[in-house]
Short mmCIF file of N, CA, C and O in Angstrom, two decimals:
data_model
loop_
_atom_site.label_atom_id
_atom_site.label_comp_id
_atom_site.label_asym_id
_atom_site.label_seq_id
_atom_site.Cartn_x
_atom_site.Cartn_y
_atom_site.Cartn_z
N GLN A 250 -1.30 -34.38 49.83
CA GLN A 250 -1.49 -33.05 49.29
C GLN A 250 -1.06 -33.00 47.83
O GLN A 250 -0.19 -33.74 47.41
N VAL A 251 -1.68 -32.10 47.10
CA VAL A 251 -1.38 -31.96 45.69
C VAL A 251 -0.15 -31.07 45.48
O VAL A 251 0.08 -30.11 46.21
N HIS A 252 0.65 -31.43 44.48
CA HIS A 252 1.84 -30.66 44.15
C HIS A 252 1.69 -30.13 42.73
O HIS A 252 1.27 -30.86 41.84
N LEU A 253 2.04 -28.87 42.54
CA LEU A 253 1.90 -28.24 41.24
C LEU A 253 3.20 -27.57 40.81
O LEU A 253 3.93 -27.01 41.62
N LEU A 254 3.46 -27.63 39.51
CA LEU A 254 4.66 -27.04 38.96
C LEU A 254 4.35 -26.38 37.62
O LEU A 254 3.97 -27.05 36.67
N GLU A 255 4.52 -25.05 37.56
CA GLU A 255 4.23 -24.30 36.35
C GLU A 255 5.45 -24.21 35.44
O GLU A 255 6.59 -24.26 35.91
N SER A 256 5.19 -24.03 34.16
CA SER A 256 6.24 -23.84 33.19
C SER A 256 5.65 -23.14 31.97
O SER A 256 4.44 -23.08 31.82
N GLY A 257 6.50 -22.61 31.11
CA GLY A 257 6.03 -21.99 29.89
C GLY A 257 6.08 -20.48 29.85
O GLY A 257 5.80 -19.87 28.81
N GLY A 258 6.42 -19.85 30.96
CA GLY A 258 6.49 -18.40 30.98
C GLY A 258 7.65 -17.90 30.15
O GLY A 258 8.53 -18.66 29.75
N GLY A 259 7.64 -16.60 29.88
CA GLY A 259 8.70 -16.02 29.09
C GLY A 259 8.38 -14.59 28.70
O GLY A 259 7.45 -13.99 29.23
N SER A 260 9.15 -14.06 27.77
CA SER A 260 8.95 -12.69 27.29
C SER A 260 8.46 -12.70 25.85
O SER A 260 9.01 -13.41 25.00
N VAL A 261 7.42 -11.91 25.60
CA VAL A 261 6.85 -11.82 24.26
C VAL A 261 6.46 -10.38 23.96
O VAL A 261 6.33 -9.56 24.87
N GLN A 262 6.27 -10.08 22.70
CA GLN A 262 5.82 -8.76 22.28
C GLN A 262 4.30 -8.68 22.38
O GLN A 262 3.62 -9.70 22.36
N PRO A 263 3.75 -7.48 22.48
CA PRO A 263 2.30 -7.33 22.50
C PRO A 263 1.70 -8.01 21.27
O PRO A 263 2.23 -7.88 20.17
N GLY A 264 0.62 -8.74 21.48
CA GLY A 264 -0.01 -9.45 20.39
C GLY A 264 0.49 -10.87 20.24
O GLY A 264 -0.10 -11.66 19.49
N GLY A 265 1.52 -11.20 20.97
CA GLY A 265 2.09 -12.53 20.89
C GLY A 265 1.32 -13.55 21.72
O GLY A 265 0.32 -13.22 22.35
N SER A 266 1.81 -14.78 21.72
CA SER A 266 1.15 -15.86 22.44
C SER A 266 2.12 -16.64 23.32
O SER A 266 3.32 -16.68 23.06
N LEU A 267 1.57 -17.24 24.35
CA LEU A 267 2.33 -18.10 25.25
C LEU A 267 1.41 -19.19 25.75
O LEU A 267 0.20 -18.97 25.90
N THR A 268 1.97 -20.36 26.00
CA THR A 268 1.21 -21.46 26.55
C THR A 268 1.83 -21.85 27.87
O THR A 268 2.99 -22.25 27.94
N LEU A 269 1.06 -21.74 28.94
CA LEU A 269 1.52 -22.10 30.26
C LEU A 269 1.03 -23.50 30.60
O LEU A 269 -0.09 -23.87 30.26
N SER A 270 1.88 -24.26 31.26
CA SER A 270 1.51 -25.61 31.66
C SER A 270 1.70 -25.78 33.16
O SER A 270 2.61 -25.19 33.74
N CYS A 271 0.85 -26.57 33.75
CA CYS A 271 0.94 -26.86 35.17
C CYS A 271 0.83 -28.35 35.36
O CYS A 271 -0.24 -28.93 35.16
N THR A 272 1.94 -28.96 35.72
CA THR A 272 1.94 -30.40 35.97
C THR A 272 1.53 -30.60 37.42
O THR A 272 2.16 -30.06 38.33
N VAL A 273 0.48 -31.35 37.61
CA VAL A 273 -0.07 -31.56 38.95
C VAL A 273 -0.08 -33.05 39.32
O VAL A 273 -0.32 -33.90 38.46
N SER A 274 0.19 -33.33 40.57
CA SER A 274 0.21 -34.71 41.03
C SER A 274 -1.16 -35.36 40.87
O SER A 274 -1.27 -36.53 40.49
N GLN A 275 -2.20 -34.60 41.13
CA GLN A 275 -3.57 -35.07 40.99
C GLN A 275 -4.50 -33.89 40.75
O GLN A 275 -4.37 -32.85 41.40
N PHE A 276 -5.43 -34.03 39.84
CA PHE A 276 -6.42 -33.00 39.62
C PHE A 276 -7.36 -32.99 40.82
O PHE A 276 -7.67 -34.02 41.40
N THR A 277 -7.81 -31.79 41.18
CA THR A 277 -8.73 -31.65 42.29
C THR A 277 -10.07 -31.14 41.76
O THR A 277 -10.26 -31.02 40.55
N ARG A 278 -11.00 -30.86 42.66
CA ARG A 278 -12.32 -30.39 42.28
C ARG A 278 -12.25 -29.17 41.36
O ARG A 278 -13.01 -29.05 40.40
N CYS A 279 -11.32 -28.29 41.66
CA CYS A 279 -11.15 -27.09 40.86
C CYS A 279 -9.68 -26.77 40.63
O CYS A 279 -8.89 -26.75 41.57
N MET A 280 -9.32 -26.55 39.40
CA MET A 280 -7.96 -26.19 39.03
C MET A 280 -7.99 -24.80 38.40
O MET A 280 -8.83 -24.53 37.54
N GLY A 281 -7.09 -23.93 38.83
CA GLY A 281 -7.14 -22.57 38.32
C GLY A 281 -5.81 -21.90 38.07
O GLY A 281 -4.76 -22.37 38.52
N TRP A 282 -5.88 -20.81 37.33
CA TRP A 282 -4.72 -19.97 37.05
C TRP A 282 -4.97 -18.59 37.65
O TRP A 282 -6.05 -18.01 37.46
N PHE A 283 -3.99 -18.07 38.34
CA PHE A 283 -4.05 -16.74 38.93
C PHE A 283 -2.82 -15.98 38.51
O PHE A 283 -1.85 -16.56 38.05
N ARG A 284 -2.85 -14.68 38.70
CA ARG A 284 -1.67 -13.89 38.38
C ARG A 284 -1.55 -12.72 39.35
O ARG A 284 -2.53 -12.27 39.93
N GLN A 285 -0.33 -12.24 39.49
CA GLN A 285 -0.09 -11.11 40.37
C GLN A 285 1.07 -10.28 39.85
O GLN A 285 2.17 -10.79 39.65
N ALA A 286 0.80 -9.01 39.64
CA ALA A 286 1.83 -8.08 39.21
C ALA A 286 2.35 -7.36 40.45
O ALA A 286 1.63 -7.23 41.45
N PRO A 287 3.58 -6.88 40.41
CA PRO A 287 4.15 -6.18 41.56
C PRO A 287 3.27 -5.02 42.03
O PRO A 287 2.84 -4.20 41.24
N GLY A 288 2.99 -5.00 43.33
CA GLY A 288 2.18 -3.93 43.88
C GLY A 288 0.69 -4.06 43.65
O GLY A 288 -0.07 -3.18 44.05
N LYS A 289 0.28 -5.14 43.02
CA LYS A 289 -1.14 -5.34 42.76
C LYS A 289 -1.68 -6.59 43.44
O LYS A 289 -0.92 -7.47 43.84
N GLU A 290 -2.97 -6.65 43.56
CA GLU A 290 -3.63 -7.78 44.20
C GLU A 290 -3.63 -8.99 43.27
O GLU A 290 -3.68 -8.87 42.05
N ARG A 291 -3.56 -10.16 43.87
CA ARG A 291 -3.63 -11.38 43.10
C ARG A 291 -5.04 -11.51 42.51
O ARG A 291 -6.03 -11.23 43.20
N GLU A 292 -5.14 -11.90 41.26
CA GLU A 292 -6.43 -12.01 40.62
C GLU A 292 -6.57 -13.32 39.84
O GLU A 292 -5.60 -13.85 39.32
N GLY A 293 -7.79 -13.80 39.79
CA GLY A 293 -8.06 -15.02 39.07
C GLY A 293 -8.07 -14.78 37.58
O GLY A 293 -8.57 -13.76 37.11
N VAL A 294 -7.53 -15.72 36.84
CA VAL A 294 -7.47 -15.62 35.38
C VAL A 294 -8.48 -16.58 34.75
O VAL A 294 -9.32 -16.18 33.94
N ALA A 295 -8.38 -17.83 35.13
CA ALA A 295 -9.27 -18.85 34.59
C ALA A 295 -9.22 -20.09 35.48
O ALA A 295 -8.24 -20.33 36.17
N SER A 296 -10.28 -20.86 35.46
CA SER A 296 -10.31 -22.10 36.23
C SER A 296 -11.17 -23.12 35.52
O SER A 296 -11.97 -22.79 34.63
N MET A 297 -11.02 -24.37 35.94
CA MET A 297 -11.76 -25.45 35.32
C MET A 297 -12.11 -26.50 36.37
O MET A 297 -11.25 -26.94 37.12
N SER A 298 -13.36 -26.89 36.43
CA SER A 298 -13.81 -27.86 37.41
C SER A 298 -13.60 -29.27 36.91
O SER A 298 -13.33 -29.51 35.73
N SER A 299 -13.75 -30.21 37.82
CA SER A 299 -13.60 -31.62 37.46
C SER A 299 -14.69 -32.06 36.49
O SER A 299 -14.53 -33.04 35.77
N GLY A 300 -15.80 -31.32 36.48
CA GLY A 300 -16.90 -31.63 35.59
C GLY A 300 -16.77 -30.98 34.22
O GLY A 300 -17.61 -31.20 33.35
N GLY A 301 -15.73 -30.18 34.04
CA GLY A 301 -15.50 -29.56 32.75
C GLY A 301 -15.97 -28.12 32.61
O GLY A 301 -15.83 -27.53 31.53
N SER A 302 -16.52 -27.54 33.67
CA SER A 302 -16.96 -26.15 33.62
C SER A 302 -15.76 -25.23 33.63
O SER A 302 -14.79 -25.48 34.35
N ARG A 303 -15.82 -24.18 32.85
CA ARG A 303 -14.73 -23.21 32.77
C ARG A 303 -15.18 -21.83 33.23
O ARG A 303 -16.32 -21.42 33.00
N TYR A 304 -14.27 -21.13 33.88
CA TYR A 304 -14.55 -19.79 34.37
C TYR A 304 -13.42 -18.87 33.96
O TYR A 304 -12.25 -19.21 34.09
N TYR A 305 -13.77 -17.69 33.46
CA TYR A 305 -12.77 -16.74 33.00
C TYR A 305 -13.00 -15.35 33.56
O TYR A 305 -14.14 -14.94 33.79
N ALA A 306 -11.92 -14.63 33.75
CA ALA A 306 -12.02 -13.24 34.16
C ALA A 306 -12.58 -12.46 32.98
O ALA A 306 -12.34 -12.82 31.81
N GLU A 307 -13.34 -11.41 33.26
CA GLU A 307 -13.96 -10.62 32.21
C GLU A 307 -12.95 -10.03 31.24
O GLU A 307 -13.22 -9.93 30.04
N TRP A 308 -11.80 -9.66 31.73
CA TRP A 308 -10.82 -9.01 30.88
C TRP A 308 -10.09 -9.95 29.93
O TRP A 308 -9.30 -9.52 29.10
N VAL A 309 -10.35 -11.27 30.08
CA VAL A 309 -9.73 -12.23 29.15
C VAL A 309 -10.30 -12.00 27.75
O VAL A 309 -9.56 -12.05 26.76
N ARG A 310 -11.60 -11.76 27.67
CA ARG A 310 -12.29 -11.47 26.42
C ARG A 310 -11.94 -12.41 25.28
O ARG A 310 -11.66 -11.98 24.16
N GLY A 311 -11.96 -13.71 25.54
CA GLY A 311 -11.73 -14.69 24.51
C GLY A 311 -10.28 -14.91 24.14
O GLY A 311 -9.98 -15.71 23.26
N ARG A 312 -9.37 -14.21 24.79
CA ARG A 312 -7.96 -14.33 24.46
C ARG A 312 -7.30 -15.55 25.07
O ARG A 312 -6.35 -16.10 24.51
N PHE A 313 -7.78 -15.96 26.24
CA PHE A 313 -7.19 -17.09 26.95
C PHE A 313 -8.11 -18.30 26.95
O PHE A 313 -9.33 -18.17 26.94
N THR A 314 -7.51 -19.47 26.99
CA THR A 314 -8.26 -20.72 27.06
C THR A 314 -7.62 -21.65 28.06
O THR A 314 -6.42 -21.90 28.00
N VAL A 315 -8.41 -22.15 29.00
CA VAL A 315 -7.90 -23.09 29.99
C VAL A 315 -8.38 -24.49 29.60
O VAL A 315 -9.52 -24.67 29.15
N SER A 316 -7.52 -25.46 29.74
CA SER A 316 -7.87 -26.83 29.38
C SER A 316 -7.06 -27.81 30.22
O SER A 316 -6.16 -27.42 30.96
N LYS A 317 -7.40 -29.08 30.09
CA LYS A 317 -6.70 -30.13 30.81
C LYS A 317 -6.25 -31.23 29.87
O LYS A 317 -6.93 -31.56 28.91
N ASP A 318 -5.10 -31.78 30.18
CA ASP A 318 -4.63 -32.97 29.49
C ASP A 318 -4.69 -34.04 30.57
O ASP A 318 -3.78 -34.15 31.40
N ASN A 319 -5.77 -34.79 30.59
CA ASN A 319 -5.98 -35.79 31.63
C ASN A 319 -4.94 -36.90 31.66
O ASN A 319 -4.62 -37.42 32.73
N GLU A 320 -4.43 -37.26 30.51
CA GLU A 320 -3.43 -38.32 30.45
C GLU A 320 -2.11 -37.90 31.08
O GLU A 320 -1.40 -38.72 31.65
N LYS A 321 -1.81 -36.62 30.99
CA LYS A 321 -0.55 -36.11 31.52
C LYS A 321 -0.70 -35.35 32.83
O LYS A 321 0.28 -34.83 33.36
N ASN A 322 -1.92 -35.29 33.35
CA ASN A 322 -2.20 -34.53 34.58
C ASN A 322 -1.63 -33.12 34.48
O ASN A 322 -0.89 -32.66 35.35
N THR A 323 -2.00 -32.46 33.40
CA THR A 323 -1.49 -31.12 33.15
C THR A 323 -2.62 -30.13 32.88
O THR A 323 -3.52 -30.39 32.09
N LEU A 324 -2.56 -29.00 33.56
CA LEU A 324 -3.50 -27.91 33.35
C LEU A 324 -2.81 -26.93 32.42
O LEU A 324 -1.65 -26.58 32.64
N ILE A 325 -3.51 -26.50 31.40
CA ILE A 325 -2.93 -25.63 30.38
C ILE A 325 -3.65 -24.29 30.29
O ILE A 325 -4.86 -24.21 30.44
N LEU A 326 -2.89 -23.24 30.04
CA LEU A 326 -3.46 -21.92 29.81
C LEU A 326 -2.86 -21.40 28.52
O LEU A 326 -1.68 -21.05 28.47
N GLN A 327 -3.68 -21.37 27.48
CA GLN A 327 -3.25 -20.84 26.19
C GLN A 327 -3.59 -19.36 26.18
O GLN A 327 -4.75 -18.99 26.32
N MET A 328 -2.58 -18.52 26.01
CA MET A 328 -2.77 -17.08 26.01
C MET A 328 -2.42 -16.50 24.65
O MET A 328 -1.30 -16.66 24.17
N ASN A 329 -3.37 -15.82 24.05
CA ASN A 329 -3.18 -15.19 22.75
C ASN A 329 -3.43 -13.69 22.86
O ASN A 329 -4.02 -13.22 23.83
N SER A 330 -2.98 -12.96 21.86
CA SER A 330 -3.18 -11.51 21.83
C SER A 330 -2.77 -10.86 23.15
O SER A 330 -3.50 -10.05 23.71
N LEU A 331 -1.62 -11.21 23.62
CA LEU A 331 -1.14 -10.71 24.90
C LEU A 331 -0.93 -9.19 24.89
O LEU A 331 -0.52 -8.62 23.88
N LYS A 332 -1.22 -8.59 26.03
CA LYS A 332 -1.08 -7.15 26.20
C LYS A 332 -0.04 -6.87 27.28
O LYS A 332 0.27 -7.73 28.10
N VAL A 333 0.47 -5.66 27.28
CA VAL A 333 1.47 -5.27 28.27
C VAL A 333 0.92 -5.48 29.68
O VAL A 333 1.65 -5.91 30.58
N GLU A 334 -0.35 -5.19 29.87
CA GLU A 334 -0.96 -5.34 31.18
C GLU A 334 -1.12 -6.78 31.65
O GLU A 334 -1.53 -7.04 32.78
N ASP A 335 -0.80 -7.73 30.77
CA ASP A 335 -0.85 -9.14 31.14
C ASP A 335 0.43 -9.55 31.86
O ASP A 335 0.53 -10.67 32.37
N THR A 336 1.40 -8.66 31.89
CA THR A 336 2.66 -8.94 32.56
C THR A 336 2.43 -9.21 34.04
O THR A 336 1.86 -8.38 34.75
N ALA A 337 2.85 -10.37 34.49
CA ALA A 337 2.66 -10.76 35.89
C ALA A 337 3.26 -12.13 36.14
O ALA A 337 3.70 -12.81 35.21
N MET A 338 3.28 -12.51 37.39
CA MET A 338 3.67 -13.86 37.76
C MET A 338 2.39 -14.67 37.72
O MET A 338 1.39 -14.30 38.36
N TYR A 339 2.40 -15.76 36.99
CA TYR A 339 1.22 -16.60 36.87
C TYR A 339 1.36 -17.85 37.72
O TYR A 339 2.37 -18.54 37.67
N TYR A 340 0.32 -18.13 38.50
CA TYR A 340 0.33 -19.27 39.40
C TYR A 340 -0.76 -20.28 39.08
O TYR A 340 -1.87 -19.91 38.70
N CYS A 341 -0.44 -21.53 39.28
CA CYS A 341 -1.39 -22.60 39.13
C CYS A 341 -1.87 -22.94 40.54
O CYS A 341 -1.08 -22.93 41.48
N ALA A 342 -3.15 -23.22 40.69
CA ALA A 342 -3.69 -23.51 42.01
C ALA A 342 -4.73 -24.61 41.97
O ALA A 342 -5.37 -24.85 40.94
N ALA A 343 -4.91 -25.26 43.11
CA ALA A 343 -5.88 -26.35 43.23
C ALA A 343 -6.81 -26.10 44.40
O ALA A 343 -6.38 -25.67 45.47
N GLY A 344 -8.09 -26.36 44.19
CA GLY A 344 -9.08 -26.19 45.23
C GLY A 344 -9.95 -27.42 45.36
O GLY A 344 -10.06 -28.22 44.42
N TYR A 345 -10.59 -27.55 46.51
CA TYR A 345 -11.40 -28.73 46.78
C TYR A 345 -12.89 -28.45 46.94
O TYR A 345 -13.68 -29.38 47.07
N GLY A 346 -13.24 -27.19 46.92
CA GLY A 346 -14.64 -26.81 47.08
C GLY A 346 -15.23 -26.24 45.81
O GLY A 346 -15.10 -26.81 44.73
N SER A 347 -15.90 -25.09 45.95
CA SER A 347 -16.51 -24.44 44.80
C SER A 347 -15.45 -24.01 43.81
O SER A 347 -14.30 -23.75 44.18
N CYS A 348 -15.83 -23.94 42.56
CA CYS A 348 -14.89 -23.57 41.52
C CYS A 348 -15.22 -22.19 40.97
O CYS A 348 -16.37 -21.87 40.69
N GLY A 349 -14.19 -21.39 40.82
CA GLY A 349 -14.38 -20.04 40.30
C GLY A 349 -13.05 -19.32 40.25
O GLY A 349 -12.02 -19.93 39.97
N LEU A 350 -13.09 -18.02 40.53
CA LEU A 350 -11.88 -17.20 40.45
C LEU A 350 -11.51 -16.55 41.77
O LEU A 350 -10.75 -15.58 41.78
N ARG A 351 -12.01 -17.07 42.86
CA ARG A 351 -11.68 -16.53 44.17
C ARG A 351 -10.49 -17.28 44.74
O ARG A 351 -10.53 -18.49 44.94
N SER A 352 -9.41 -16.56 45.01
CA SER A 352 -8.20 -17.18 45.52
C SER A 352 -8.42 -17.92 46.84
O SER A 352 -7.75 -18.91 47.13
N ARG A 353 -9.38 -17.45 47.63
CA ARG A 353 -9.66 -18.05 48.93
C ARG A 353 -10.20 -19.47 48.80
O ARG A 353 -10.21 -20.22 49.78
N ASP A 354 -10.66 -19.86 47.63
CA ASP A 354 -11.19 -21.20 47.41
C ASP A 354 -10.11 -22.20 47.02
O ASP A 354 -10.40 -23.38 46.85
N PHE A 355 -8.89 -21.72 46.89
CA PHE A 355 -7.78 -22.58 46.50
C PHE A 355 -6.79 -22.70 47.65
O PHE A 355 -6.45 -21.71 48.29
N THR A 356 -6.32 -23.91 47.88
CA THR A 356 -5.44 -24.15 49.01
C THR A 356 -4.04 -24.61 48.65
O THR A 356 -3.13 -24.57 49.48
N ALA A 357 -3.84 -25.09 47.44
CA ALA A 357 -2.53 -25.55 46.99
C ALA A 357 -2.07 -24.67 45.84
O ALA A 357 -2.83 -24.42 44.91
N TRP A 358 -0.82 -24.22 45.92
CA TRP A 358 -0.30 -23.30 44.92
C TRP A 358 1.06 -23.70 44.38
O TRP A 358 1.87 -24.28 45.11
N GLY A 359 1.30 -23.39 43.12
CA GLY A 359 2.59 -23.64 42.53
C GLY A 359 3.50 -22.47 42.82
O GLY A 359 3.10 -21.50 43.47
N GLN A 360 4.73 -22.53 42.34
CA GLN A 360 5.71 -21.48 42.60
C GLN A 360 5.57 -20.29 41.66
O GLN A 360 6.07 -19.20 41.94
N GLY A 361 4.90 -20.49 40.55
CA GLY A 361 4.68 -19.41 39.61
C GLY A 361 5.65 -19.42 38.44
O GLY A 361 6.75 -19.94 38.52
N THR A 362 5.22 -18.81 37.34
CA THR A 362 6.05 -18.66 36.16
C THR A 362 5.84 -17.24 35.63
O THR A 362 4.70 -16.78 35.53
N GLN A 363 6.91 -16.55 35.33
CA GLN A 363 6.83 -15.15 34.92
C GLN A 363 6.45 -14.97 33.46
O GLN A 363 7.01 -15.62 32.57
N VAL A 364 5.51 -14.06 33.23
CA VAL A 364 5.10 -13.70 31.88
C VAL A 364 5.36 -12.21 31.73
O VAL A 364 4.85 -11.40 32.50
N THR A 365 6.15 -11.85 30.74
CA THR A 365 6.47 -10.45 30.50
C THR A 365 6.11 -10.09 29.07
O THR A 365 6.58 -10.72 28.12
N VAL A 366 5.28 -9.07 28.92
CA VAL A 366 4.85 -8.61 27.60
C VAL A 366 5.34 -7.18 27.42
O VAL A 366 4.94 -6.28 28.14
N SER A 367 6.22 -6.99 26.47
CA SER A 367 6.77 -5.66 26.22
C SER A 367 7.22 -5.52 24.77
O SER A 367 7.58 -6.50 24.12
N ALA A 368 7.17 -4.29 24.29
CA ALA A 368 7.58 -4.02 22.92
C ALA A 368 9.08 -3.92 22.81
O ALA A 368 9.77 -3.62 23.80
#
């Protein structure tokens, strides 16, 4: 089974940037980032397939970029122009089937890293 470990979370002001990293034992068919705020449903942020296809939530609007460092087996989420509503626990996930933003397609999850955006 694949093991994932997120890092890079923290507190920033609106408009700031953060880079999240997910060290994974092995890349799978689909690697993704999800987030969940208290009292809200978990939602997909971005994902990347083994073939290099990328998928983003509509509300990202060019602010976030997902990428891979194949040499280090690390999935990266570069977040710019952060907004207060981006505050959430961010999770790294791995899936073996179709790639996208549906949490049901992912079976392995990291513990999460907290992102807090406030003035």
